[in-house]
């Protein structure tokens, strides 16, 4: 049997997510204010002075798209304005200290490892590391394997590891139904949710149970960390390897520097599918915590059973009441009505974690709230093929569109206005697909037709445009604490075809389905997903050739400033669009059967990691 590829990365450790210092926070706030002001001045100039009267519709479309992106930037600024970490406490030693009924007996914790079709080599390490979790004093922990695939090999695995095992004959409710099946057959006071590949750190309970000393805490979410992400190869080494340059020669060095400047990336092949969630968890989720709006992301979270069932029973009661009014003439008995409405501790939905978060946050008036723990307490596998990446993104987008269109949290009375804005930021990022293509394709229109979205590319344009762009870049760099922004920009373009498909499915009445993300690499799988990107690249190349030819020929309406400005933006857009096809071409590199070969193929060389001493000093300086 081949050695699983992830064995090559077993010794990796996550970074410590340091909080912002007071100096960083003040600088971020100052830059955010400058960015907002310069952006507003630019848009005022765009709408009042710069619209092209000879192409008013095209000019207004571009200005409108810029305005919508500016509004999104303001929403994102609010989203990440301030960190608000919840003070960490030691785990409770008694039921009373954890806000539980009954003073006698230990605090019971159930660990649920959910699986559907993942192979034993993925699930077994998750079970073994769950067994290695340190159990605090006064706590009793049990591990359960929830197998929605009802497979004999999973039952055998559970028997060998001496853990509990539950299976179902149906897959009603997807993962949420699987969790319900486990909840209804167990009685733990707290439930830890793990995917098949979630490998808990020994410190998980010690570092999360303490938040439940506050009896109002319903769940605690921890960051996701993909420990198997390829770290890539320096451009100079890549050029030397593939173009037969001397590794220490001038051509390799200068070529590497040039490729770094062009792509904005020092390493080639690192995180090919832009799966690193560091910005989302260390910046977005962490700062939403200040308003109790960090939503549950499923794996790596721990939940208070009472809160989950309290909210579910209230929803069921309301649904039964509506059913009683609607079907009173049919003569349904109370038992019939109760059976007609399923109990859903976790909402039966493809985005069960996000949906359940909204429903529990709505219960904040009843006293329930969430906590986000900023440090990594588990490790997981990333999507290692284009098929896995596209399936995961389609699921995320389809679930979000479905919630936004059919049960939008903005209209829920129980949420605070801050929580509504945070959820609104999530949905805004998805619906930006409606105007992102306008800015992506605008340079093509100008290069083909000679029509520009502004009157002219004069000094006045650059005086208004450049300060807004530079201020926005600096603000985001400081606001995101040095996390790379390039992958996020690439991802916003790469996902457009997938998001468009998801929106079409939801608008056409199709409820998004649940396809578990494959946990092992699949060579060549899913390359059909880059066909739209290749078509766009071809169209952009043709537009560039047309623009150069018509400018060279002296066609009326074409000028060197028009050509230079639009070629610059076209090249930037082409780099963004080309990233995913390049990843698709290189995805087979992880299929080597030898772990050493995998490490050699994916990491040139391993980047230095902080020592325990450095981590200790970082923790101490952040207190």
C-alpha positions as CSV (number, residue, x, y, z in Angstrom):
1,X,0.0,0.0,0.0
2,X,1.3,3.5,-0.9
3,X,2.3,5.7,1.9
4,X,-0.3,8.5,2.3
5,X,1.1,11.7,0.9
6,X,0.4,13.6,4.2
7,X,2.9,11.5,6.1
8,X,5.6,13.7,4.7
9,X,4.3,16.7,6.7
10,X,3.7,15.1,10.1
11,X,6.3,17.3,11.8
12,X,4.9,20.6,10.8
13,X,3.6,22.9,13.5
14,X,1.2,25.9,13.2
15,X,2.2,29.4,13.7
16,X,1.2,31.3,16.8
17,X,-1.5,33.8,15.9
18,X,-0.3,36.9,17.8
19,X,-2.8,39.7,18.6
20,X,-2.3,43.2,17.2
21,X,-0.2,45.5,19.3
22,X,-1.6,48.9,20.2
23,X,0.8,50.5,17.7
24,X,-0.4,48.2,14.9
25,X,-4.0,48.8,15.8
26,X,-3.6,52.6,15.8
27,X,-1.8,52.5,12.4
28,X,-4.4,50.2,10.9
29,X,-7.2,52.5,12.0
30,X,-5.4,55.6,10.7
31,X,-4.7,53.9,7.3
32,X,-8.3,52.6,7.1
33,X,-9.5,56.2,7.6
34,X,-7.2,57.6,4.9
35,X,-8.3,54.7,2.6
36,X,-12.0,55.4,3.1
37,X,-11.5,59.1,2.5
38,X,-9.3,58.8,-0.6
39,X,-11.7,56.2,-2.0
40,X,-14.7,58.5,-1.5
41,X,-12.8,61.4,-3.1
42,X,-12.0,59.3,-6.1
43,X,-15.6,58.1,-6.6
44,X,-16.8,61.7,-6.3
45,X,-14.5,62.7,-9.0
46,X,-15.5,59.6,-11.1
47,X,-19.2,60.4,-11.0
48,X,-19.0,64.2,-11.3
49,X,-16.1,64.8,-13.6
50,X,-14.6,61.7,-15.3
51,X,-17.5,59.9,-17.0
52,X,-17.0,59.5,-20.7
53,X,-19.9,61.2,-22.5
54,X,-19.1,59.4,-25.7
55,X,-19.6,56.0,-24.0
56,X,-21.8,56.9,-21.1
57,X,-23.3,53.4,-20.4
58,X,-19.9,51.7,-20.4
59,X,-18.4,54.4,-18.3
60,X,-21.3,54.3,-15.8
61,X,-21.1,50.5,-15.6
62,X,-17.4,50.6,-14.7
63,X,-17.9,53.5,-12.2
64,X,-20.8,51.5,-10.7
65,X,-18.7,48.4,-10.2
66,X,-16.0,50.5,-8.6
67,X,-18.6,52.0,-6.2
68,X,-19.8,48.6,-5.3
69,X,-16.3,47.4,-4.6
70,X,-15.8,50.5,-2.4
71,X,-18.9,49.7,-0.4
72,X,-17.6,46.1,0.0
73,X,-14.3,47.5,1.2
74,X,-16.1,49.6,3.8
75,X,-18.0,46.6,5.0
76,X,-14.8,44.6,5.2
77,X,-13.2,47.4,7.2
78,X,-16.0,47.2,9.7
79,X,-15.7,43.4,9.7
80,X,-12.0,43.5,10.7
81,X,-11.9,46.8,12.6
82,X,-10.9,45.6,16.0
83,X,-9.8,42.4,17.7
84,X,-11.7,41.3,20.7
85,X,-10.3,38.0,22.0
86,X,-12.3,36.4,24.8
87,X,-10.1,35.9,27.9
88,X,-9.1,32.3,28.2
89,X,-9.8,30.4,31.4
90,X,-8.7,27.0,32.8
91,X,-11.2,24.2,32.1
92,X,-13.9,23.7,34.7
93,X,-13.5,20.9,37.2
94,X,-17.1,20.6,38.3
95,X,-20.4,20.5,36.5
96,X,-21.5,23.6,38.4
97,X,-18.5,25.5,37.2
98,X,-19.4,24.7,33.6
99,X,-23.0,25.9,34.1
100,X,-24.4,22.3,33.9
101,X,-27.4,20.9,35.8
102,X,-26.5,18.5,38.6
103,X,-23.6,19.0,41.0
104,X,-22.5,15.4,41.1
105,X,-20.6,13.4,38.4
106,X,-18.0,14.4,35.8
107,X,-18.4,16.7,32.9
108,X,-19.1,14.5,29.9
109,X,-17.5,15.3,26.5
110,X,-18.3,13.4,23.3
111,X,-15.9,13.6,20.4
112,X,-17.7,13.1,17.1
113,X,-15.6,12.1,14.1
114,X,-17.9,12.2,11.0
115,X,-17.1,10.2,7.9
116,X,-18.8,9.2,4.6
117,X,-16.5,7.8,2.0
118,X,-13.0,8.6,3.3
119,X,-10.5,5.7,3.4
120,X,-9.2,4.2,6.6
121,X,-5.8,5.7,6.2
122,X,-7.4,9.2,6.5
123,X,-9.8,8.3,9.4
124,X,-7.5,6.2,11.5
125,X,-5.0,9.0,12.4
126,X,-8.0,11.2,13.4
127,X,-9.2,8.5,15.8
128,X,-5.7,7.9,17.2
129,X,-5.0,11.5,17.9
130,X,-8.5,12.0,19.4
131,X,-7.6,9.3,21.9
132,X,-4.4,11.2,22.7
133,X,-6.3,14.4,23.8
134,X,-5.5,15.3,27.4
135,X,-8.6,15.0,29.5
136,X,-8.8,17.7,32.2
137,X,-9.6,16.9,35.8
138,X,-13.3,16.3,36.4
139,X,-14.0,15.5,32.7
140,X,-14.9,12.2,31.1
141,X,-14.4,11.9,27.3
142,X,-15.8,9.4,24.8
143,X,-15.0,9.2,21.1
144,X,-17.6,8.2,18.5
145,X,-17.1,7.4,14.8
146,X,-20.2,8.5,12.9
147,X,-20.2,6.7,9.6
148,X,-22.7,7.9,7.1
149,X,-21.3,5.4,4.6
150,X,-22.3,2.4,6.8
151,X,-19.0,0.6,5.9
152,X,-17.7,-2.6,7.5
153,X,-14.1,-1.3,7.5
154,X,-15.2,1.7,9.6
155,X,-16.9,-0.6,12.1
156,X,-13.8,-2.7,12.2
157,X,-11.7,0.5,12.8
158,X,-13.9,1.5,15.7
159,X,-13.7,-1.9,17.2
160,X,-9.9,-2.0,17.0
161,X,-9.6,1.4,18.6
162,X,-12.2,0.6,21.2
163,X,-14.4,3.6,20.4
164,X,-18.1,4.0,19.8
165,X,-19.6,3.6,16.3
166,X,-22.9,4.7,14.8
167,X,-24.1,4.3,11.2
168,X,-27.2,5.1,9.3
169,X,-29.2,3.4,6.5
170,X,-30.0,6.8,4.9
171,X,-28.1,10.1,4.5
172,X,-31.0,12.4,5.4
173,X,-29.7,15.8,6.3
174,X,-26.2,15.2,5.0
175,X,-23.6,15.9,7.7
176,X,-26.2,17.6,10.0
177,X,-28.3,14.4,9.9
178,X,-25.2,12.4,10.8
179,X,-24.5,14.6,13.7
180,X,-28.2,14.4,14.8
181,X,-27.9,10.6,14.7
182,X,-25.0,10.8,17.1
183,X,-26.5,13.3,19.4
184,X,-29.7,11.3,19.8
185,X,-27.7,8.3,20.9
186,X,-25.3,10.0,23.3
187,X,-25.6,12.2,26.3
188,X,-22.3,14.2,26.6
189,X,-22.7,17.7,28.0
190,X,-20.3,19.0,25.3
191,X,-19.8,17.8,21.8
192,X,-16.5,18.2,19.8
193,X,-17.1,18.1,16.0
194,X,-14.4,16.6,13.8
195,X,-14.4,15.8,10.1
196,X,-12.8,12.5,9.0
197,X,-9.4,14.3,8.6
198,X,-9.5,16.5,11.7
199,X,-6.7,15.5,14.0
200,X,-7.1,17.1,17.4
201,X,-4.0,18.4,19.3
202,X,-3.6,17.0,22.9
203,X,-4.3,20.5,24.2
204,X,-7.7,20.8,22.6
205,X,-9.9,20.4,25.7
206,X,-7.5,22.2,28.0
207,X,-7.6,25.2,25.8
208,X,-11.3,25.3,24.9
209,X,-13.4,24.0,27.8
210,X,-12.6,26.9,30.0
211,X,-14.7,29.3,27.9
212,X,-17.8,27.3,29.0
213,X,-17.3,28.5,32.6
214,X,-19.5,31.2,31.2
215,X,-22.9,29.4,31.1
216,X,-24.1,31.5,28.2
217,X,-21.4,30.2,25.8
218,X,-23.1,27.9,23.3
219,X,-20.0,26.9,21.2
220,X,-16.3,27.6,20.7
221,X,-14.7,27.6,17.2
222,X,-11.0,27.1,16.7
223,X,-9.0,27.9,13.5
224,X,-8.6,25.4,10.6
225,X,-5.0,24.7,9.7
226,X,-4.0,22.7,6.6
227,X,-0.7,21.2,7.5
228,X,-0.2,19.6,4.1
229,X,-0.1,22.7,2.0
230,X,2.9,22.7,-0.5
231,X,5.4,25.3,0.4
232,X,6.7,25.6,-3.1
233,X,10.1,26.2,-4.7
234,X,11.9,29.6,-5.1
235,X,11.6,30.9,-8.6
236,X,15.4,30.9,-9.1
237,X,15.6,27.2,-8.2
238,X,12.6,26.4,-10.4
239,X,14.1,28.2,-13.4
240,X,17.4,26.5,-12.9
241,X,15.7,23.1,-12.7
242,X,13.4,23.5,-15.7
243,X,15.4,25.8,-18.0
244,X,18.8,24.3,-17.2
245,X,20.2,27.5,-15.8
246,X,23.0,27.5,-13.3
247,X,21.4,27.4,-9.9
248,X,23.7,30.2,-8.7
249,X,24.0,32.0,-12.0
250,X,22.8,35.5,-12.9
251,X,20.1,34.2,-15.2
252,X,18.4,32.2,-12.5
253,X,18.7,35.1,-10.0
254,X,17.5,37.8,-12.3
255,X,14.8,35.6,-13.8
256,X,13.6,34.6,-10.3
257,X,13.5,38.3,-9.2
258,X,11.5,39.1,-12.4
259,X,9.0,36.3,-11.8
260,X,8.6,37.4,-8.2
261,X,7.8,40.9,-9.3
262,X,5.4,39.7,-12.1
263,X,3.5,37.2,-10.0
264,X,3.8,38.8,-6.6
265,X,4.9,35.4,-5.2
266,X,8.4,34.3,-4.0
267,X,7.7,30.6,-4.4
268,X,6.2,28.7,-7.3
269,X,3.9,25.9,-6.5
270,X,3.1,27.0,-3.0
271,X,-0.6,26.5,-1.9
272,X,-1.6,25.8,-5.5
273,X,-5.4,26.0,-4.9
274,X,-5.2,29.0,-2.5
275,X,-6.6,26.9,0.4
276,X,-4.6,28.6,3.2
277,X,-7.4,30.0,5.5
278,X,-5.1,32.1,7.7
279,X,-6.6,35.5,6.8
280,X,-10.1,34.2,7.3
281,X,-9.4,32.7,10.7
282,X,-6.7,35.0,12.2
283,X,-8.2,38.2,10.8
284,X,-11.9,37.9,9.9
285,X,-13.2,35.3,12.4
286,X,-11.0,36.6,15.2
287,X,-12.3,40.2,14.9
288,X,-15.9,39.2,14.5
289,X,-15.6,37.7,17.9
290,X,-15.8,41.2,19.4
291,X,-19.5,41.3,18.5
292,X,-20.2,37.7,19.1
293,X,-20.5,37.1,15.3
294,X,-17.7,34.5,14.6
295,X,-19.7,31.7,12.9
296,X,-19.2,28.0,13.4
297,X,-17.1,26.3,10.7
298,X,-17.9,22.7,11.8
299,X,-14.7,20.9,12.3
300,X,-12.5,21.9,15.2
301,X,-15.5,23.3,17.2
302,X,-17.0,22.3,20.6
303,X,-20.7,22.8,21.5
304,X,-22.8,22.8,24.6
305,X,-25.5,20.2,24.0
306,X,-28.1,22.2,26.0
307,X,-27.7,25.2,23.7
308,X,-28.0,23.1,20.5
309,X,-31.1,21.4,21.6
310,X,-32.7,24.5,23.1
311,X,-32.5,26.3,19.8
312,X,-33.6,23.3,17.8
313,X,-36.7,22.6,20.0
314,X,-37.8,26.3,19.7
315,X,-37.5,26.0,15.9
316,X,-39.5,22.8,15.9
317,X,-42.2,24.3,18.1
318,X,-42.5,27.3,15.8
319,X,-42.6,25.1,12.7
320,X,-45.3,22.8,14.3
321,X,-47.4,25.9,15.1
322,X,-47.2,27.1,11.5
323,X,-48.1,23.6,10.3
324,X,-51.1,23.4,12.7
325,X,-52.5,26.6,11.3
326,X,-51.8,25.7,7.7
327,X,-53.2,22.1,7.9
328,X,-55.9,22.4,10.5
329,X,-58.7,21.5,8.0
330,X,-56.8,18.2,7.2
331,X,-57.4,17.0,10.8
332,X,-53.8,16.2,11.6
333,X,-53.2,15.1,15.1
334,X,-50.5,16.6,17.3
335,X,-48.4,13.4,16.8
336,X,-48.7,13.7,13.1
337,X,-47.6,17.4,13.2
338,X,-44.6,16.5,15.4
339,X,-43.5,13.7,13.1
340,X,-43.9,16.0,10.1
341,X,-41.3,18.5,11.4
342,X,-37.9,16.8,12.0
343,X,-35.8,17.9,15.0
344,X,-32.7,19.5,13.6
345,X,-30.0,20.2,16.3
346,X,-27.9,21.2,13.3
347,X,-29.8,22.7,10.5
348,X,-30.3,20.2,7.6
349,X,-28.5,22.2,4.9
350,X,-25.3,22.0,2.8
351,X,-24.0,24.9,4.9
352,X,-25.2,23.4,8.2
353,X,-22.5,25.1,10.2
354,X,-23.1,28.6,8.9
355,X,-26.9,28.2,9.1
356,X,-26.8,26.8,12.6
357,X,-24.6,29.7,13.7
358,X,-27.2,32.2,12.4
359,X,-30.0,30.4,14.3
360,X,-28.0,30.2,17.5
361,X,-26.8,33.8,17.3
362,X,-30.5,34.7,16.9
363,X,-31.0,33.2,20.3
364,X,-28.6,35.8,21.8
365,X,-31.7,37.3,23.5
366,X,-32.1,34.0,25.3
367,X,-28.6,34.2,26.5
368,X,-26.6,32.1,24.1
369,X,-23.4,33.4,22.5
370,X,-20.3,32.1,20.7
371,X,-16.6,32.3,21.3
372,X,-13.7,32.2,18.9
373,X,-10.5,30.7,20.2
374,X,-7.7,32.3,18.1
375,X,-5.0,29.5,18.3
376,X,-4.9,26.4,16.2
377,X,-5.9,23.3,18.2
378,X,-6.2,20.7,15.3
379,X,-4.8,20.0,11.8
380,X,-6.6,19.0,8.7
381,X,-6.0,18.1,5.0
382,X,-6.5,20.7,2.2
383,X,-8.2,20.1,-1.1
384,X,-5.4,18.5,-3.1
385,X,-7.0,18.4,-6.5
386,X,-8.9,20.7,-8.7
387,X,-12.0,18.6,-8.4
388,X,-11.9,18.8,-4.6
389,X,-11.2,22.5,-4.7
390,X,-14.1,23.2,-7.1
391,X,-16.5,20.9,-5.2
392,X,-15.7,22.6,-1.9
393,X,-16.1,26.1,-3.3
394,X,-19.4,25.2,-5.1
395,X,-20.7,23.9,-1.8
396,X,-19.7,27.0,0.1
397,X,-21.2,29.4,-2.5
398,X,-24.3,27.4,-3.1
399,X,-25.1,27.2,0.7
400,X,-24.4,30.9,1.2
401,X,-26.5,32.0,-1.8
402,X,-29.4,29.7,-0.6
403,X,-29.3,31.2,2.9
404,X,-29.0,34.8,1.6
405,X,-32.0,34.4,-0.8
406,X,-34.3,32.2,1.2
407,X,-33.6,33.0,4.9
408,X,-31.4,36.0,5.0
409,X,-30.1,36.8,8.5
410,X,-30.5,40.5,7.8
411,X,-34.2,40.2,8.4
412,X,-33.9,38.2,11.6
413,X,-35.0,40.1,14.7
414,X,-32.9,38.3,17.2
415,X,-29.5,39.4,15.7
416,X,-27.8,42.6,16.7
417,X,-27.1,45.2,14.0
418,X,-23.4,44.4,14.3
419,X,-24.0,40.7,13.7
420,X,-26.1,41.5,10.7
421,X,-23.3,43.6,9.2
422,X,-20.8,40.8,9.8
423,X,-23.1,38.2,8.1
424,X,-23.8,40.8,5.4
425,X,-20.0,41.0,4.7
426,X,-20.0,37.3,4.1
427,X,-22.8,37.4,1.6
428,X,-21.5,40.6,-0.1
429,X,-18.3,38.8,-0.9
430,X,-20.3,36.2,-2.8
431,X,-22.6,38.5,-4.7
432,X,-19.7,40.5,-5.9
433,X,-19.6,38.1,-8.8
434,X,-22.3,40.3,-10.3
435,X,-20.0,43.3,-10.8
436,X,-16.5,41.7,-10.7
437,X,-16.6,40.7,-14.4
438,X,-17.2,44.3,-15.4
439,X,-13.8,45.4,-14.0
440,X,-12.1,42.2,-15.2
441,X,-13.2,42.6,-18.8
442,X,-13.2,46.5,-19.1
443,X,-9.6,46.6,-20.4
444,X,-10.5,44.2,-23.2
445,X,-13.4,46.4,-24.3
446,X,-11.1,49.5,-24.4
447,X,-8.3,47.7,-26.3
448,X,-10.7,46.3,-28.9
449,X,-13.0,49.4,-29.4
450,X,-10.8,52.3,-28.3
451,X,-13.6,53.3,-25.9
452,X,-12.5,54.2,-22.4
453,X,-14.5,54.4,-19.1
454,X,-13.0,57.8,-18.4
455,X,-12.8,60.9,-20.5
456,X,-9.0,60.6,-20.8
457,X,-6.0,59.1,-19.0
458,X,-4.7,62.5,-18.0
459,X,-2.7,63.6,-14.9
460,X,-6.0,64.3,-13.2
461,X,-7.0,60.6,-13.4
462,X,-3.7,59.5,-11.8
463,X,-3.9,62.2,-9.1
464,X,-7.3,60.8,-8.0
465,X,-6.8,57.1,-8.7
466,X,-3.3,56.4,-7.3
467,X,-3.8,57.7,-3.8
468,X,-7.0,55.7,-3.4
469,X,-5.3,52.5,-4.6
470,X,-2.1,53.0,-2.6
471,X,-4.0,53.9,0.6
472,X,-6.2,50.9,0.2
473,X,-3.2,48.6,-0.3
474,X,-1.4,49.9,2.8
475,X,-4.5,49.7,4.9
476,X,-5.1,46.1,4.0
477,X,-1.5,45.1,4.6
478,X,-1.6,46.5,8.1
479,X,-5.1,45.4,8.8
480,X,-4.3,41.8,7.8
481,X,-1.2,41.7,10.0
482,X,1.2,40.7,7.2
483,X,-0.8,37.8,5.9
484,X,-0.4,37.6,2.1
485,X,-3.1,39.3,0.1
486,X,-2.2,37.9,-3.3
487,X,-4.0,34.6,-2.9
488,X,-7.2,36.3,-1.9
489,X,-7.2,38.4,-5.0
490,X,-6.4,35.4,-7.2
491,X,-9.1,33.4,-5.5
492,X,-11.7,36.2,-6.0
493,X,-11.2,35.8,-9.8
494,X,-10.6,32.0,-9.9
495,X,-13.9,31.2,-8.2
496,X,-16.1,33.3,-10.5
497,X,-17.2,30.5,-12.8
498,X,-17.9,28.2,-9.8
499,X,-19.8,30.9,-8.0
500,X,-21.8,31.7,-11.2
501,X,-22.8,28.1,-11.4
502,X,-23.8,28.0,-7.8
503,X,-25.9,31.2,-8.1
504,X,-27.6,29.8,-11.3
505,X,-28.5,26.5,-9.5
506,X,-30.0,28.4,-6.5
507,X,-32.0,30.8,-8.7
508,X,-33.3,28.0,-10.8
509,X,-34.8,26.4,-7.6
510,X,-32.1,23.7,-7.1
511,X,-31.2,23.1,-3.5
512,X,-27.4,22.7,-3.2
513,X,-26.3,19.2,-2.5
514,X,-23.6,17.9,-0.3
515,X,-20.5,16.3,-1.8
516,X,-17.8,15.5,0.8
517,X,-14.4,17.0,-0.2
518,X,-12.0,14.3,-1.3
519,X,-9.2,14.0,1.2
520,X,-6.6,12.4,-1.1
521,X,-5.1,13.8,-4.3
522,X,-6.6,12.9,-7.7
523,X,-4.3,13.3,-10.7
524,X,-5.9,15.3,-13.5
525,X,-9.3,15.4,-11.9
526,X,-11.5,18.4,-12.5
527,X,-9.4,20.1,-15.2
528,X,-12.7,21.0,-16.9
529,X,-13.1,23.7,-14.3
530,X,-10.3,25.7,-15.8
531,X,-11.8,25.8,-19.3
532,X,-13.5,29.2,-18.6
533,X,-10.2,30.6,-17.4
534,X,-8.4,29.4,-20.6
535,X,-11.1,31.0,-22.8
536,X,-10.8,34.3,-20.9
537,X,-7.0,34.2,-21.3
538,X,-7.4,33.6,-25.0
539,X,-9.8,36.5,-25.3
540,X,-7.5,38.8,-23.3
541,X,-4.6,37.9,-25.5
542,X,-6.6,38.6,-28.6
543,X,-7.7,42.0,-27.2
544,X,-4.1,42.9,-26.4
545,X,-3.0,42.1,-30.0
546,X,-5.9,44.1,-31.4
547,X,-5.1,47.1,-29.2
548,X,-1.4,47.0,-30.1
549,X,-2.1,46.7,-33.8
550,X,-4.7,49.5,-33.9
551,X,-2.5,51.9,-31.9
552,X,0.5,51.1,-34.1
553,X,-1.7,51.7,-37.2
554,X,-2.8,55.1,-35.9
555,X,-6.5,54.2,-35.8
556,X,-8.7,57.1,-34.5
557,X,-9.5,56.8,-30.8
558,X,-6.4,54.8,-30.0
559,X,-3.4,56.5,-28.3
560,X,-0.3,55.4,-26.4
561,X,-1.8,56.3,-22.9
562,X,-4.9,54.2,-23.6
563,X,-2.8,51.3,-24.8
564,X,-0.3,51.4,-21.8
565,X,-2.9,51.8,-19.1
566,X,-5.2,49.1,-20.4
567,X,-2.4,46.7,-21.2
568,X,-1.2,47.1,-17.7
569,X,-4.6,46.2,-16.2
570,X,-5.1,43.5,-18.7
571,X,-1.8,41.9,-17.8
572,X,-2.7,42.1,-14.1
573,X,-6.0,40.4,-14.8
574,X,-4.4,37.7,-16.9
575,X,-2.0,36.9,-14.1
576,X,-5.0,36.5,-11.7
577,X,-6.9,34.3,-14.2
578,X,-3.9,32.1,-15.1
579,X,-3.2,31.0,-11.6
580,X,-5.7,28.3,-11.4
581,X,-4.9,26.7,-14.8
582,X,-1.2,26.6,-13.7
583,X,-2.2,24.9,-10.5
584,X,-4.2,22.3,-12.5
585,X,-1.1,21.5,-14.6
586,X,1.0,20.9,-11.6
587,X,-1.4,19.0,-9.3
588,X,-0.1,15.6,-10.1
589,X,3.2,16.2,-8.2
590,X,1.8,15.0,-4.9
591,X,1.0,11.5,-6.1
592,X,4.5,10.0,-5.4
593,X,4.4,6.8,-3.4
594,X,7.4,7.7,-1.3
595,X,7.0,10.3,1.4
596,X,10.5,11.6,0.9
597,X,9.8,12.2,-2.8
598,X,6.7,14.1,-1.9
599,X,8.5,16.4,0.5
600,X,11.2,16.9,-2.2
601,X,8.5,17.6,-4.8
602,X,6.5,20.1,-2.7
603,X,9.0,21.9,-0.5
604,X,12.3,23.4,-1.7
605,X,13.6,23.6,1.0
606,X,11.3,23.5,4.1
607,X,11.0,27.0,5.3
608,X,12.4,27.7,8.7
609,X,9.8,27.4,11.5
610,X,9.9,29.2,14.8
611,X,11.5,27.3,17.7
612,X,9.6,26.6,20.9
613,X,11.7,29.4,22.6
614,X,10.6,31.9,19.9
615,X,7.0,30.9,20.3
616,X,7.3,31.3,24.1
617,X,8.7,34.8,23.8
618,X,6.0,35.7,21.2
619,X,3.3,34.5,23.6
620,X,4.8,36.4,26.6
621,X,5.2,39.6,24.6
622,X,1.6,39.5,23.5
623,X,0.2,39.4,27.1
